[in-house]
Short mmCIF file of C-alpha atoms in Angstrom, two decimals:
data_model
loop_
_atom_site.label_atom_id
_atom_site.label_comp_id
_atom_site.label_asym_id
_atom_site.label_seq_id
_atom_site.Cartn_x
_atom_site.Cartn_y
_atom_site.Cartn_z
CA UNK A 12 54.95 71.53 35.77
CA UNK A 13 53.03 71.50 39.04
CA UNK A 14 49.54 73.34 38.74
CA UNK A 15 45.84 72.30 39.32
CA UNK A 16 44.65 69.64 37.49
CA UNK A 17 41.16 71.12 36.93
CA UNK A 18 42.60 74.55 36.14
CA UNK A 19 44.38 76.16 33.15
CA UNK A 20 46.46 78.92 33.95
CA UNK A 21 48.18 79.12 30.82
CA UNK A 22 44.52 79.68 29.48
CA UNK A 23 43.59 82.39 31.64
CA UNK A 24 46.56 84.30 30.74
CA UNK A 25 45.50 83.81 26.80
CA UNK A 26 41.52 84.27 27.90
CA UNK A 27 43.02 87.93 29.22
CA UNK A 28 45.01 88.55 26.24
CA UNK A 29 41.92 87.85 23.89
CA UNK A 30 39.43 90.17 25.83
CA UNK A 31 41.44 92.78 27.41
CA UNK A 32 39.34 93.53 30.14
CA UNK A 33 38.72 96.56 31.73
CA UNK A 34 40.52 97.00 35.02
CA UNK A 35 39.37 99.72 36.92
CA UNK A 36 41.82 100.80 39.66
CA UNK A 37 41.60 103.06 42.85
CA UNK A 38 45.38 102.94 43.07
CA UNK A 39 47.86 105.30 44.69
CA UNK A 40 50.42 107.93 43.34
CA UNK A 41 53.38 105.63 44.07
CA UNK A 42 51.76 102.45 41.98
CA UNK A 43 50.00 103.86 39.12
CA UNK A 44 52.75 103.89 36.90
CA UNK A 45 53.97 100.45 37.19
CA UNK A 46 50.46 98.87 37.57
CA UNK A 47 49.13 100.32 34.41
CA UNK A 48 52.13 99.47 32.48
CA UNK A 49 51.96 95.90 34.08
CA UNK A 50 48.15 95.56 33.02
CA UNK A 51 49.26 96.90 29.78
CA UNK A 52 52.07 94.40 29.26
CA UNK A 53 49.62 91.49 30.55
CA UNK A 54 47.24 91.94 28.06
CA UNK A 55 44.40 94.03 30.14
CA UNK A 56 43.13 97.72 29.92
CA UNK A 57 43.69 99.96 32.77
CA UNK A 58 41.96 102.39 33.95
CA UNK A 59 43.28 104.88 36.68
CA UNK A 60 40.29 106.63 38.01
CA UNK A 61 39.41 107.40 42.11
CA UNK A 62 37.32 110.77 41.34
CA UNK A 63 33.93 110.73 43.25
CA UNK A 64 32.17 112.29 40.51
CA UNK A 65 33.02 109.29 38.02
CA UNK A 66 32.45 106.30 40.33
CA UNK A 67 28.73 105.95 39.03
CA UNK A 68 30.06 105.85 35.38
CA UNK A 69 32.83 103.60 35.73
CA UNK A 70 30.78 101.13 37.38
CA UNK A 71 28.11 101.25 34.85
CA UNK A 72 30.82 100.84 32.37
CA UNK A 73 32.63 97.82 34.08
CA UNK A 74 29.30 96.04 34.39
CA UNK A 75 28.45 96.44 30.74
CA UNK A 76 31.94 95.30 29.61
CA UNK A 77 32.70 92.76 32.44
CA UNK A 78 35.45 94.77 34.03
CA UNK A 79 37.06 94.61 37.15
CA UNK A 80 37.96 96.74 40.29
CA UNK A 81 40.90 97.34 42.38
CA UNK A 82 41.26 99.44 45.41
CA UNK A 83 44.55 100.26 47.05
CA UNK A 84 44.92 102.57 49.95
CA UNK A 85 48.38 103.21 49.67
CA UNK A 86 47.88 107.33 49.58
CA UNK A 87 44.68 107.62 50.65
CA UNK A 88 43.19 110.79 51.79
CA UNK A 89 39.60 111.41 53.17
CA UNK A 90 38.45 112.26 49.55
CA UNK A 91 40.01 109.24 48.34
CA UNK A 92 38.20 106.79 50.84
CA UNK A 93 35.19 108.53 50.80
CA UNK A 94 35.49 107.46 46.92
CA UNK A 95 36.93 103.92 47.79
CA UNK A 96 33.72 103.30 50.07
CA UNK A 97 31.24 104.51 47.16
CA UNK A 98 33.13 102.58 44.22
CA UNK A 99 32.86 99.54 46.51
CA UNK A 100 29.33 99.79 46.93
CA UNK A 101 28.78 100.38 43.70
CA UNK A 102 30.64 97.47 42.48
CA UNK A 103 28.43 94.93 44.73
CA UNK A 104 25.30 96.77 43.47
CA UNK A 105 26.79 95.82 39.61
CA UNK A 106 27.97 92.34 40.87
CA UNK A 107 31.55 93.28 39.92
CA UNK A 108 34.52 91.46 41.20
CA UNK A 109 37.08 93.44 43.20
CA UNK A 110 40.22 93.26 44.90
CA UNK A 111 41.38 95.09 48.06
CA UNK A 112 45.02 95.89 48.52
CA UNK A 113 45.65 97.10 52.37
CA UNK A 114 48.77 98.74 51.85
CA UNK A 115 50.60 99.87 54.93
CA UNK A 116 47.61 98.51 57.36
CA UNK A 117 48.99 98.40 60.70
CA UNK A 118 51.28 101.72 60.14
CA UNK A 119 48.49 103.97 61.49
CA UNK A 120 45.11 104.24 62.64
CA UNK A 121 43.79 105.91 59.30
CA UNK A 122 45.17 103.02 57.42
CA UNK A 123 43.73 100.77 59.82
CA UNK A 124 40.26 102.37 59.53
CA UNK A 125 40.32 102.51 55.68
CA UNK A 126 41.42 98.30 55.57
CA UNK A 127 38.61 97.88 58.12
CA UNK A 128 35.87 99.67 56.37
CA UNK A 129 36.54 98.13 52.74
CA UNK A 130 36.88 94.83 54.08
CA UNK A 131 33.33 94.92 55.54
CA UNK A 132 32.43 95.69 52.19
CA UNK A 133 33.32 91.99 51.17
CA UNK A 134 36.06 92.30 48.51
CA UNK A 135 36.12 89.09 46.08
CA UNK A 136 39.78 88.84 47.00
CA UNK A 137 42.02 90.85 49.62
CA UNK A 138 45.76 90.49 48.62
CA UNK A 139 48.24 91.73 50.90
CA UNK A 140 51.65 91.21 52.43
CA UNK A 141 52.27 89.08 55.62
CA UNK A 142 52.33 91.97 57.90
CA UNK A 143 49.32 93.73 56.58
CA UNK A 144 47.26 90.66 56.65
CA UNK A 145 48.39 89.74 60.42
CA UNK A 146 47.62 93.54 61.25
CA UNK A 147 44.14 93.48 59.82
CA UNK A 148 43.29 89.89 61.46
CA UNK A 149 43.88 92.51 64.65
CA UNK A 150 47.37 90.42 65.59
CA UNK A 151 50.87 92.10 66.06
CA UNK A 152 52.60 92.26 63.44
CA UNK A 153 55.76 94.60 63.67
CA UNK A 154 54.69 96.20 60.42
CA UNK A 155 56.50 99.33 59.13
CA UNK A 156 55.00 101.22 56.17
CA UNK A 157 54.52 99.18 53.38
CA UNK A 158 57.13 96.79 54.09
CA UNK A 159 56.60 93.39 55.48
CA UNK A 160 58.93 92.11 58.63
CA UNK A 161 56.55 89.10 59.05
CA UNK A 162 56.90 85.99 57.02
CA UNK A 163 54.00 84.66 54.61
CA UNK A 164 53.89 81.44 56.75
CA UNK A 165 53.43 83.15 59.95
CA UNK A 166 50.46 85.20 58.32
CA UNK A 167 48.62 81.63 56.98
CA UNK A 168 46.34 81.51 60.36
CA UNK A 169 45.28 85.07 60.20
CA UNK A 170 44.65 84.87 56.33
CA UNK A 171 42.99 81.77 56.90
CA UNK A 172 40.53 83.41 59.72
CA UNK A 173 40.30 86.35 57.64
CA UNK A 174 38.79 84.42 54.77
CA UNK A 175 36.33 82.44 57.02
CA UNK A 176 35.19 85.17 58.80
CA UNK A 177 34.37 87.21 55.72
CA UNK A 178 33.47 84.55 53.27
CA UNK A 179 36.16 86.09 50.91
CA UNK A 180 39.70 85.11 49.19
CA UNK A 181 42.65 85.89 50.59
CA UNK A 182 46.11 86.13 49.12
CA UNK A 183 49.71 86.32 51.21
CA UNK A 184 52.48 87.44 49.36
CA UNK A 185 55.94 86.62 50.52
CA UNK A 186 58.90 84.15 49.96
CA UNK A 187 55.97 81.50 49.29
CA UNK A 188 52.65 83.00 48.31
CA UNK A 189 49.61 81.55 49.83
CA UNK A 190 45.84 81.72 49.00
CA UNK A 191 43.06 80.56 50.79
CA UNK A 192 39.04 80.75 51.16
CA UNK A 193 39.17 79.54 54.72
CA UNK A 194 38.29 75.95 53.26
CA UNK A 195 41.28 75.45 50.86
CA UNK A 196 44.95 76.99 50.70
CA UNK A 197 47.13 76.99 47.66
CA UNK A 198 51.06 77.66 48.19
CA UNK A 199 52.80 79.64 44.94
CA UNK A 200 56.47 79.02 44.83
CA UNK A 201 58.87 81.56 42.76
CA UNK A 202 59.75 85.04 42.61
CA UNK A 203 62.56 86.71 43.74
CA UNK A 204 63.56 88.88 46.91
CA UNK A 205 64.79 91.61 44.69
CA UNK A 206 61.50 92.66 43.66
CA UNK A 207 61.00 94.23 46.93
CA UNK A 208 63.88 96.58 45.81
CA UNK A 209 61.32 98.15 43.39
CA UNK A 210 57.88 99.98 44.71
CA UNK A 211 54.62 98.94 43.94
CA UNK A 212 55.76 95.44 42.35
CA UNK A 213 53.08 94.13 44.91
CA UNK A 214 50.67 96.61 43.76
CA UNK A 215 50.85 96.03 40.15
CA UNK A 216 50.32 92.01 41.53
CA UNK A 217 46.77 93.01 42.69
CA UNK A 218 45.87 94.82 39.65
CA UNK A 219 46.73 91.34 37.71
CA UNK A 220 44.51 89.37 40.22
CA UNK A 221 42.23 92.06 39.37
CA UNK A 222 42.72 91.09 35.63
CA UNK A 223 42.39 87.30 36.30
CA UNK A 224 38.93 88.05 37.94
CA UNK A 225 37.77 89.08 34.64
CA UNK A 226 37.43 85.41 33.38
CA UNK A 227 34.71 84.75 35.82
CA UNK A 228 36.50 81.13 36.90
CA UNK A 229 36.93 80.02 40.64
CA UNK A 230 38.45 83.19 42.58
CA UNK A 231 40.98 81.38 44.99
CA UNK A 232 42.43 79.24 41.93
CA UNK A 233 42.19 82.29 39.40
CA UNK A 234 44.12 84.20 42.05
CA UNK A 235 46.95 81.71 42.74
CA UNK A 236 47.32 81.11 38.91
CA UNK A 237 47.84 84.87 38.59
CA UNK A 238 50.16 84.84 41.45
CA UNK A 239 52.09 81.90 40.24
CA UNK A 240 52.16 83.58 36.58
CA UNK A 241 53.68 86.86 38.08
CA UNK A 242 56.42 84.88 39.98
CA UNK A 243 57.54 83.20 36.77
CA UNK A 244 58.08 86.79 35.45
CA UNK A 245 59.65 88.27 38.38
CA UNK A 246 62.01 85.05 38.29
CA UNK A 247 62.53 85.85 34.46
CA UNK A 248 63.08 89.32 34.93
CA UNK A 249 65.72 89.28 38.13
CA UNK A 250 67.97 86.67 36.49
CA UNK A 251 68.12 88.94 33.30
CA UNK A 252 68.95 92.33 35.43
CA UNK A 253 71.47 94.20 37.04
CA UNK A 254 69.80 95.45 39.64
CA UNK A 255 66.66 97.60 41.02
CA UNK A 256 67.00 99.97 38.16
CA UNK A 257 66.81 97.45 35.09
CA UNK A 258 64.34 95.29 37.16
CA UNK A 259 61.14 97.02 36.39
CA UNK A 260 61.77 97.06 32.82
CA UNK A 261 62.77 93.42 32.68
CA UNK A 262 59.45 92.47 35.07
CA UNK A 263 57.21 94.66 32.01
CA UNK A 264 58.92 92.71 29.43
CA UNK A 265 58.70 89.45 31.06
CA UNK A 266 55.18 90.11 31.60
CA UNK A 267 54.73 90.66 27.98
CA UNK A 268 56.89 87.82 26.39
CA UNK A 269 55.34 85.39 28.69
CA UNK A 270 53.38 82.27 26.90
CA UNK A 271 50.62 80.18 27.92
CA UNK A 272 52.97 77.52 26.98
CA UNK A 273 55.75 78.50 29.42
CA UNK A 274 53.18 79.20 32.50
CA UNK A 275 51.84 75.52 31.91
CA UNK A 276 55.26 74.09 32.20
CA UNK A 277 57.00 76.09 34.86
CA UNK A 278 54.30 77.34 37.46
CA UNK A 279 54.30 75.77 40.54
CA UNK A 280 51.13 75.79 42.60
CA UNK A 281 50.33 72.93 45.27
CA UNK A 282 47.48 72.42 47.42
CA UNK A 283 48.30 72.43 51.22
#
């Protein structure tokens, strides 16, 4: 057991399952399936809705039932971008927590513009891999598409800078995950390199962080706890699978079968 004394990560999982919060996802074509199924396995209720015409309606629904929004720019076109900006503004007006996943930031001018414009709208949490976070911070990252060619440790300074400048929580995933609000930084250990062999596992994590924010606890510790739970699920899934083809269903199974007791006994989170 290695978690923060003032938090109860297993309790966060239980609260999500007890309340089955609505998580409204402006996701991408690649991630919709695994993200929705990960949320269901975790105990949340996913809604994959990215039509501009639905933005105001879903914002009102989320406001009424304490829902959360996640925005993933992975397969954006101009229409999706316009919708995402409208949705983020609606979320802010309704005090709805939201998570931004800047998939592939640094790979193209269009993605960079998408990420920058949405970041100005102050998401509750920004979650990306090391190359994406470094790119957003304005540094050279060597990023290629959605893959990360930088380590999470290399992106830590960029994450802290972004957190301070935008007054948000920034989460960096990698061999070791980091979560920072600019003042406090937490490290999360676990997971498995095989997770990089199944597409959109990071996108699914973004949605689960959204589920965590529905508990209304401190964003930095909630984000770290969700990342820790996901790392435990990944460890179990990778240990029991034969390769990437069987990893995806094993990951969903391990999320579904995760218990609060196992979380509290095995999660590994430390203050830096």
